[in-house]
PDB file of C-alpha atoms in Angstrom:
ATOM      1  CA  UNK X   1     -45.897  80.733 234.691  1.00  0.00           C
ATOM      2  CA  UNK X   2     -42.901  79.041 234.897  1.00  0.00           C
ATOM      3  CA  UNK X   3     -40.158  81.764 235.478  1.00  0.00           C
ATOM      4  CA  UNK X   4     -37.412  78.685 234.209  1.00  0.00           C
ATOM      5  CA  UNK X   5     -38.803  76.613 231.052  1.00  0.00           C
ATOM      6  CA  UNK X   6     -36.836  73.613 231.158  1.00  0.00           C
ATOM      7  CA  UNK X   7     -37.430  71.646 227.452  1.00  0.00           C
ATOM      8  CA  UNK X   8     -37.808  68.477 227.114  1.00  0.00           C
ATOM      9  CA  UNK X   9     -39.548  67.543 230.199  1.00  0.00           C
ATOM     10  CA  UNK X  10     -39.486  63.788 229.128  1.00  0.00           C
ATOM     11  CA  UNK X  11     -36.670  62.143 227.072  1.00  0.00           C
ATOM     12  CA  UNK X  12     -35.832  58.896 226.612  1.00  0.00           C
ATOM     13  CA  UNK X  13     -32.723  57.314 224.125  1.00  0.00           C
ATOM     14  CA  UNK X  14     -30.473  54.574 223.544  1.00  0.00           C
ATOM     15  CA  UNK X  15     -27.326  54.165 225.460  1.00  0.00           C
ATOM     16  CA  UNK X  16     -24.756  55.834 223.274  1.00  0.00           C
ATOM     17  CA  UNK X  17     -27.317  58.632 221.804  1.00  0.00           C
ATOM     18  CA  UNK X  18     -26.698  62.254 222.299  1.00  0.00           C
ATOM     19  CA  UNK X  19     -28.865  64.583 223.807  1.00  0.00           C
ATOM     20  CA  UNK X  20     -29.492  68.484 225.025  1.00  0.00           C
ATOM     21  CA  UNK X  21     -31.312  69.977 227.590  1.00  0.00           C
ATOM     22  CA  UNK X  22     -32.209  73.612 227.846  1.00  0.00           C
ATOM     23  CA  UNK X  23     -32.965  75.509 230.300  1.00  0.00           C
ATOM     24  CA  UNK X  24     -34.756  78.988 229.347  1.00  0.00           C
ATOM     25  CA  UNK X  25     -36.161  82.223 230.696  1.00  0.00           C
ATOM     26  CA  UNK X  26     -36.540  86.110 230.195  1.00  0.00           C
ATOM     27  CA  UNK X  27     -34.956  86.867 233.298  1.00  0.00           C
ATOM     28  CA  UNK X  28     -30.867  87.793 233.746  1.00  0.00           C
ATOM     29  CA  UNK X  29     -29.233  85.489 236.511  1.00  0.00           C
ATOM     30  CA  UNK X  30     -26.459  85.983 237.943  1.00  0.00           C
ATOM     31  CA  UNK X  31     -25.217  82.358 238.210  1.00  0.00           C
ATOM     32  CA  UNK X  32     -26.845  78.971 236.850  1.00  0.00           C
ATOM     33  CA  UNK X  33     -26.424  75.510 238.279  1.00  0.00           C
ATOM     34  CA  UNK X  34     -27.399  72.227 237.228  1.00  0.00           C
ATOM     35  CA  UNK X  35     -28.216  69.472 239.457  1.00  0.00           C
ATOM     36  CA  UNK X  36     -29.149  65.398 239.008  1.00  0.00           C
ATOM     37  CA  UNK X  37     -31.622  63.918 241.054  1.00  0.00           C
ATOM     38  CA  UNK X  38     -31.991  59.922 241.368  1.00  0.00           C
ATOM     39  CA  UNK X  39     -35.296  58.399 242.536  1.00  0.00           C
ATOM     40  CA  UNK X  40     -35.810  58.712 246.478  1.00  0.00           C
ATOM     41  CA  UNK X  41     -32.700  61.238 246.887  1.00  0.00           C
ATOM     42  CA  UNK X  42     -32.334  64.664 246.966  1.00  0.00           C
ATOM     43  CA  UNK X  43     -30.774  66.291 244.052  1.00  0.00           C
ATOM     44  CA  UNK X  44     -26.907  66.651 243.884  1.00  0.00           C
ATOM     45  CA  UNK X  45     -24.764  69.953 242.181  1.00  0.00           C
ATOM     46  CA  UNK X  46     -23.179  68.837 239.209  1.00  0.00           C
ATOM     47  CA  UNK X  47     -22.046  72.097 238.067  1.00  0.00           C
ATOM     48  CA  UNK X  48     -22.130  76.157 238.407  1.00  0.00           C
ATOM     49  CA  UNK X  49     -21.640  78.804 235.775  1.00  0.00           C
ATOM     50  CA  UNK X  50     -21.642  82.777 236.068  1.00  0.00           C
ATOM     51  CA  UNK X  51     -20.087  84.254 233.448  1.00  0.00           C
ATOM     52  CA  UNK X  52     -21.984  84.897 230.046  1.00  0.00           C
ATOM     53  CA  UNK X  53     -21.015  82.511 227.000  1.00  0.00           C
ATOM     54  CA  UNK X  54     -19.229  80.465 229.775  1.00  0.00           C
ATOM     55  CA  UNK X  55     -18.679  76.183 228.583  1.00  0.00           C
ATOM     56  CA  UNK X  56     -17.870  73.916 231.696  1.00  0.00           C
ATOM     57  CA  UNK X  57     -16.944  70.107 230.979  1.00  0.00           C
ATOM     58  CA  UNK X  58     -17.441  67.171 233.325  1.00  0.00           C
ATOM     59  CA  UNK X  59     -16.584  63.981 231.446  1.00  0.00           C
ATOM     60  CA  UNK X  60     -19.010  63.600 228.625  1.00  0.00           C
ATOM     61  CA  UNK X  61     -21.375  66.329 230.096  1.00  0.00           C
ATOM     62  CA  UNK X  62     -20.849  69.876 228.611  1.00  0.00           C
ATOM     63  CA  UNK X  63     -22.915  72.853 229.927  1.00  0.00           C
ATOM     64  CA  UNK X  64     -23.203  76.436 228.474  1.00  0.00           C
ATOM     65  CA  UNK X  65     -24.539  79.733 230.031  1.00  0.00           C
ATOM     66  CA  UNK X  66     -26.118  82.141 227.158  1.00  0.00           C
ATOM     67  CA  UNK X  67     -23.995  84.699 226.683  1.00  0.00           C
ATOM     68  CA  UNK X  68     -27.370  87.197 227.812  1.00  0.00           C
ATOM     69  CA  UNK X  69     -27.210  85.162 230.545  1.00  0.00           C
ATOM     70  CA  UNK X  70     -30.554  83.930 230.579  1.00  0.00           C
ATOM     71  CA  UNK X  71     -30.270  80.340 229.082  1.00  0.00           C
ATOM     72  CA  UNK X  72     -28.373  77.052 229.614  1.00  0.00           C
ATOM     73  CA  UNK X  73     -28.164  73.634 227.626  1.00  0.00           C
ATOM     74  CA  UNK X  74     -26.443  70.655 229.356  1.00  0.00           C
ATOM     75  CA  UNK X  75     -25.598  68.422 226.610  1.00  0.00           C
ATOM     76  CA  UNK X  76     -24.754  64.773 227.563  1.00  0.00           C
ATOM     77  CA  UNK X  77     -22.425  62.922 224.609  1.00  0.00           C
ATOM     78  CA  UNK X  78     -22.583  59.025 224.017  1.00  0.00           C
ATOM     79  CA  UNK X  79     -25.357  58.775 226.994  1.00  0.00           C
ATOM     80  CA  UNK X  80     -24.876  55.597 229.379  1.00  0.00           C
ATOM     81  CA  UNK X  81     -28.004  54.065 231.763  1.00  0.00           C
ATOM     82  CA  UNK X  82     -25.863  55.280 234.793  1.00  0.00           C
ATOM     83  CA  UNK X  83     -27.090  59.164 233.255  1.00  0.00           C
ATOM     84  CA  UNK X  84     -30.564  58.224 233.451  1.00  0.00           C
ATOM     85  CA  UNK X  85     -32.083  60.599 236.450  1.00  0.00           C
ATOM     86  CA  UNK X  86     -34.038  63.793 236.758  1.00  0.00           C
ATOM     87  CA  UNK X  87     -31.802  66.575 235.728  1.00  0.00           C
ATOM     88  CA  UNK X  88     -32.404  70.390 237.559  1.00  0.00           C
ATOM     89  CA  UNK X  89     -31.506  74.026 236.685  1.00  0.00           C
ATOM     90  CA  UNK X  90     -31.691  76.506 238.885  1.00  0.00           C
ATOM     91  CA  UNK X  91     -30.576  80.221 238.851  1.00  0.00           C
ATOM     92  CA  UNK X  92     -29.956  83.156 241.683  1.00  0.00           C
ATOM     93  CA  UNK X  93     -31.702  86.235 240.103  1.00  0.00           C
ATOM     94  CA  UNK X  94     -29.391  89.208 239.117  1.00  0.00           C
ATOM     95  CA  UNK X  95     -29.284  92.235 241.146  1.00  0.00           C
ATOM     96  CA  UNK X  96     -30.210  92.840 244.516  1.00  0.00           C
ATOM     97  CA  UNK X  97     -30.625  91.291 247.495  1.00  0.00           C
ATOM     98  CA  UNK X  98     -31.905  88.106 246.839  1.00  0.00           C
ATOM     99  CA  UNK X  99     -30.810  86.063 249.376  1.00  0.00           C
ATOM    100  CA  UNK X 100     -29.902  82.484 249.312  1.00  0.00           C
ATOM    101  CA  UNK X 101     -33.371  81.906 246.740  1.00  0.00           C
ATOM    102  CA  UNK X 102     -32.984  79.335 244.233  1.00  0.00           C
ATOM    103  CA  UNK X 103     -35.157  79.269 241.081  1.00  0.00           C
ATOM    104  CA  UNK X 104     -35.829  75.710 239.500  1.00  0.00           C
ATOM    105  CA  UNK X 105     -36.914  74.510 236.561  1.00  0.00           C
ATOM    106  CA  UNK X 106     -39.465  72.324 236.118  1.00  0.00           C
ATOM    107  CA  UNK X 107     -36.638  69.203 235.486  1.00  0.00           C
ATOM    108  CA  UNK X 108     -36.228  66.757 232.663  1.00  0.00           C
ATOM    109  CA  UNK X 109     -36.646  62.825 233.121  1.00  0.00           C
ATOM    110  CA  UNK X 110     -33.989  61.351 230.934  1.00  0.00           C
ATOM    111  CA  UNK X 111     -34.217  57.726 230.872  1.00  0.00           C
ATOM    112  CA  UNK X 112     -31.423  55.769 228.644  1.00  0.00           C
ATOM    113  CA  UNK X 113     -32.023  52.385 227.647  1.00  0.00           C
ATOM    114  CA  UNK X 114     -29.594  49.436 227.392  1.00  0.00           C
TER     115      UNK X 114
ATOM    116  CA  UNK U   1     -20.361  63.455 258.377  1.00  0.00           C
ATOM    117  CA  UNK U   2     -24.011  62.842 257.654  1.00  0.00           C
ATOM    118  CA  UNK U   3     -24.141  65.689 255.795  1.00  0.00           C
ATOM    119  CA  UNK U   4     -28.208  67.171 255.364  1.00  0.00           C
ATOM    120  CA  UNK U   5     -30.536  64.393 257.200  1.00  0.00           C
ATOM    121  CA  UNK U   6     -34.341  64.460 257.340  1.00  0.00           C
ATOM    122  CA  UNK U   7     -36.919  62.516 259.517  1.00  0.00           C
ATOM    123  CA  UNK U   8     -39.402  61.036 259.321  1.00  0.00           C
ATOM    124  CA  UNK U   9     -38.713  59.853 255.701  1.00  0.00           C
ATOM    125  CA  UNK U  10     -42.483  59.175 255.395  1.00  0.00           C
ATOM    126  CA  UNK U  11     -45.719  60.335 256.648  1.00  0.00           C
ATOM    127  CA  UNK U  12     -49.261  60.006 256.204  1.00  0.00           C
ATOM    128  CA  UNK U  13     -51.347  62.688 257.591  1.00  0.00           C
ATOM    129  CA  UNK U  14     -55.418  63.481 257.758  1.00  0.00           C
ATOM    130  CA  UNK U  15     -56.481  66.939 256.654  1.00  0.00           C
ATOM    131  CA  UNK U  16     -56.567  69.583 259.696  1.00  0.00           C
ATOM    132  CA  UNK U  17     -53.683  67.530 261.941  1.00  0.00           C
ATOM    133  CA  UNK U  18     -50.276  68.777 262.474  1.00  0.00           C
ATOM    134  CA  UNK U  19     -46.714  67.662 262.460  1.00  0.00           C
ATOM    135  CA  UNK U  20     -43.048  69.094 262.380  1.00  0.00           C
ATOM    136  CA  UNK U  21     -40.425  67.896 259.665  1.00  0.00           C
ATOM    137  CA  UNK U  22     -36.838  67.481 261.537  1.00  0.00           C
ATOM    138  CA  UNK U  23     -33.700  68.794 259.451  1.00  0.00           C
ATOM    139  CA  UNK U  24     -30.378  68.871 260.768  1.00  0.00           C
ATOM    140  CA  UNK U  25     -26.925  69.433 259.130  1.00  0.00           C
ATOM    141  CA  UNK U  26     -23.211  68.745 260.278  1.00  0.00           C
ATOM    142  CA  UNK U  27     -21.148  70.783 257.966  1.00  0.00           C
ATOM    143  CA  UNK U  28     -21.257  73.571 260.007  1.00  0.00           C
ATOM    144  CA  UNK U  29     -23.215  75.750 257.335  1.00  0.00           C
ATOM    145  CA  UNK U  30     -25.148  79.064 258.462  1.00  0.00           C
ATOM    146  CA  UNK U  31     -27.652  79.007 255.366  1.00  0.00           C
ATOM    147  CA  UNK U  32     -30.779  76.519 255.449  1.00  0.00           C
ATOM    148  CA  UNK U  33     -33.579  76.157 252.914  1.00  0.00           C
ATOM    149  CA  UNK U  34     -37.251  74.396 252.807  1.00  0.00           C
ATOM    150  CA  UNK U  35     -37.881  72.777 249.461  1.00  0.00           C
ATOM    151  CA  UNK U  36     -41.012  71.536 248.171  1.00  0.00           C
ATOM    152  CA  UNK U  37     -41.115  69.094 245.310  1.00  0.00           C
ATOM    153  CA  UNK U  38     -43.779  68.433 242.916  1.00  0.00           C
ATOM    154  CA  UNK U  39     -44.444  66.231 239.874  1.00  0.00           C
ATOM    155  CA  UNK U  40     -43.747  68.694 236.435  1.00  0.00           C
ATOM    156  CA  UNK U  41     -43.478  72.004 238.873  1.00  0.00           C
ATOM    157  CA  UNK U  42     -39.577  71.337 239.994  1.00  0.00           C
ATOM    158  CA  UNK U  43     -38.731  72.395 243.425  1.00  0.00           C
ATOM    159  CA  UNK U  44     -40.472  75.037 245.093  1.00  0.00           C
ATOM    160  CA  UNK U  45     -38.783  77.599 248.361  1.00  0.00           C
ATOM    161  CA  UNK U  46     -41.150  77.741 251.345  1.00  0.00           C
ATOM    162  CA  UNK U  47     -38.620  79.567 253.555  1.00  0.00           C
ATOM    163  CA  UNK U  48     -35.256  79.771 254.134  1.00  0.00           C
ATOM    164  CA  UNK U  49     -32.959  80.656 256.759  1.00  0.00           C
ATOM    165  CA  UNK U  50     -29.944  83.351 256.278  1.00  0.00           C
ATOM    166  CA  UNK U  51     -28.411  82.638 259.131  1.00  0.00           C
ATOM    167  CA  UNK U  52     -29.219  81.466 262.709  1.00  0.00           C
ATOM    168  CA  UNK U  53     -31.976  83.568 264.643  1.00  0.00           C
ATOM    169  CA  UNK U  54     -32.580  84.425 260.689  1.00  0.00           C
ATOM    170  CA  UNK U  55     -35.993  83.270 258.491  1.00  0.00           C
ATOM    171  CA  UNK U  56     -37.900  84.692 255.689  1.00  0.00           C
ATOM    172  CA  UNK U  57     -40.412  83.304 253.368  1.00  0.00           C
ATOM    173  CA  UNK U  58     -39.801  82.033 250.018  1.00  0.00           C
ATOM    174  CA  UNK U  59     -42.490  81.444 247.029  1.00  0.00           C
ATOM    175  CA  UNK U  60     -44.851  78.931 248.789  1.00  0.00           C
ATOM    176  CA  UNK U  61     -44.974  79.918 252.645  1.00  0.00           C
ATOM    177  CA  UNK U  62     -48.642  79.913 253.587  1.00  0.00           C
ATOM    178  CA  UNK U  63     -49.587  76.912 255.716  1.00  0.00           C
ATOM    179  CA  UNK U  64     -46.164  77.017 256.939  1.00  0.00           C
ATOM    180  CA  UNK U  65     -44.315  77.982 259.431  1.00  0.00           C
ATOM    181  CA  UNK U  66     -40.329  77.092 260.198  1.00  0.00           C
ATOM    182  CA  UNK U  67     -38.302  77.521 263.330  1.00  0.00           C
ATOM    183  CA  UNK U  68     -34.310  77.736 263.335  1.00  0.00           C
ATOM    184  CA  UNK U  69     -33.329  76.168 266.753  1.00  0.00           C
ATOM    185  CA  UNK U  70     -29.811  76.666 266.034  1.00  0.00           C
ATOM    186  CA  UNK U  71     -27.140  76.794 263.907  1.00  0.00           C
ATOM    187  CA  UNK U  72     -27.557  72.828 262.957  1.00  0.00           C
ATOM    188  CA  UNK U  73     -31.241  72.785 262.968  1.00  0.00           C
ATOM    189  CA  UNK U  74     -34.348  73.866 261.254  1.00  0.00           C
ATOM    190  CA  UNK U  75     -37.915  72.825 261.154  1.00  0.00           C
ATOM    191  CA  UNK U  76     -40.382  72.680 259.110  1.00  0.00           C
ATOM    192  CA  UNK U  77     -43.909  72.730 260.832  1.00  0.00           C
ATOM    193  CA  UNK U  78     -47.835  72.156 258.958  1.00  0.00           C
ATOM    194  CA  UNK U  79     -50.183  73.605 261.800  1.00  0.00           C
ATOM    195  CA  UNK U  80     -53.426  72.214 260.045  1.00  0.00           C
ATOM    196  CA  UNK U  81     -52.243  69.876 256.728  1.00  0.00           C
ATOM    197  CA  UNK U  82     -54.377  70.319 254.032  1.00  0.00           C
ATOM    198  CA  UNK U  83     -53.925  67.443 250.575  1.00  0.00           C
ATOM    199  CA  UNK U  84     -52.583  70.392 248.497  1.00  0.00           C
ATOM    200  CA  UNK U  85     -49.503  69.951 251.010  1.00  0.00           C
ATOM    201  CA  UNK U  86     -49.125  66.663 249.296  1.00  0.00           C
ATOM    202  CA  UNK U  87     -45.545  66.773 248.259  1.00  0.00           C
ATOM    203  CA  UNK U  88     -41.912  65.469 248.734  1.00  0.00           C
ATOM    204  CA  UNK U  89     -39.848  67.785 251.383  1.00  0.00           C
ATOM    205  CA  UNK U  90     -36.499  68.779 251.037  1.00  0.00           C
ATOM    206  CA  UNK U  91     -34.103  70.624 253.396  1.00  0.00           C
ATOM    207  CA  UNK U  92     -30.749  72.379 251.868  1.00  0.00           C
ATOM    208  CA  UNK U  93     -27.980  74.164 253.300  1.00  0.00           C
ATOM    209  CA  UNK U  94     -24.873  75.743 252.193  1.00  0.00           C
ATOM    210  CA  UNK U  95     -22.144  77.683 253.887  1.00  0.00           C
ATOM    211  CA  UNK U  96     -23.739  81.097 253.318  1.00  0.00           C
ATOM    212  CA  UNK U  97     -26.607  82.793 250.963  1.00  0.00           C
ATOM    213  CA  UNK U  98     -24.300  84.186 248.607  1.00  0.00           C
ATOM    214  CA  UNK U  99     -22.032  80.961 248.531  1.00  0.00           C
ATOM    215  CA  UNK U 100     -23.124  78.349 245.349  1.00  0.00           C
ATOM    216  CA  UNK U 101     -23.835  75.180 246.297  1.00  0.00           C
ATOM    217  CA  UNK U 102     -26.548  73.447 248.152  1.00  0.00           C
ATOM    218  CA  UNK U 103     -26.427  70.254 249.851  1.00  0.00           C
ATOM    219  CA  UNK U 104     -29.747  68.187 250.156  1.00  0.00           C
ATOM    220  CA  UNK U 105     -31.237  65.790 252.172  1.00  0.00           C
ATOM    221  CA  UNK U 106     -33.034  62.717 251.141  1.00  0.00           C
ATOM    222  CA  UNK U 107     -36.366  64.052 251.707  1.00  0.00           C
ATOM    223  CA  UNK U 108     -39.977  63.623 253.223  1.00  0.00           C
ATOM    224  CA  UNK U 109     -42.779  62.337 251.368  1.00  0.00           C
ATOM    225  CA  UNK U 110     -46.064  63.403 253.314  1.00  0.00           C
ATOM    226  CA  UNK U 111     -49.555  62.149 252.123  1.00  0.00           C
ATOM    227  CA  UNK U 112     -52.206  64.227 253.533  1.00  0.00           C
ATOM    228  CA  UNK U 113     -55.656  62.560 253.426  1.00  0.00           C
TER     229      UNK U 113
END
């Protein structure tokens, strides 16, 4: 069992199309990050978020921690080809020592068409 | 600044033979991570490193075992590779356990036959 259910796991649009990922689970984290991964790379951080109900913006990416702080959407407006890439979440557990350990999701393929 | 680099970038192994995976990183960071990377499972922790003299196992250890040589370096070794050690290998590090972000290399892909 997954402990981080990432939905879609495939997705492909048109350039310009919106779209939403989500990220889900049953657990409480303690922080939530989102990372992009292009073919033959490792992945790279786009963003972090800790607080419950927190919004972060980068450009025409918006991402959201639940306010339970066990959920996240990254939601990518008017999508370009340049977004198409494997997208991550990943989340510390709450409470404890847990280390440096990094949960992922499973990742969604987004692939946006010209 | 190289940042997180990785050798060999590929490798083909036959079941019961051994190898090492090479990690090194140049941003001075005391934290260091094994990844492994599978189609529809995400990436996976086979063990991580605190701090140097430092390692403990993540999700996936067995058939693994890592060494940290020093601060800048940390190896990943398969004593007898089996194909469900099929994968893509990554190696992370960040400044310290507790601190956010984690940089990544550009990975191994091993084939185990």
């Amino acid at each position: 069992t997954q402990l981080l259910e990432q939905s879609p796991q495939f997705l492909s649009i048109q350039e310009g199309e919106n779209l939403t990922v989500y990220c889900n689970s049953s657990s409480v984290f303690s922080s939530l990050q989102w990372y992009r991964q292009e073919p033959g790379e490792g992945p790279v951080l786009l963003v972090t978020v800790v607080t419950g109900g927190e919004v972060k913006k980068l450009k025409r990416l918006t991402f959201q921690f639940g306010d339970a702080r066990k959920d996240s959407s990254l939601h990518i407006t008017a999508a370009q080809t340049g977004d198409t890439g494997l997208y991550l979440c990943a989340a510390r557990r709450a409470g404890g020592n847990q280390g440096g350990k990094l949960i992922f999701g499973q990742g969604t393929e987004l692939s946006v068409k010209p | 600044n190289a940042g997180v680099t990785q050798t060999p970038k590929f490798q083909v192994l036959k079941t019961g033979q051994s190898m090492t995976l090479q990690c090194a990183q140049d941003m001075n960071h005391n934290s260091m991570y094994w990844y492994r990377q599978d189609p529809g499972m995400g990436l996976r922790l086979i063990y991580y490193s605190a701090s140097e003299g430092t390692t403990d196992k993540g999700e996936v250890p067995n058939g693994y075992n890592v060494s940290r040589l020093n601060k800048r370096e940390f190896s990943l070794r398969l004593e007898s590779a089996a194909p469900s050690q099929t994968s893509v290998y990554f190696c992370a590090s960040s400044l310290g356990t507790m601190t956010y972000e984690q940089y990544f290399g550009p990975g191994t892909r091993l084939t185990v036959t």
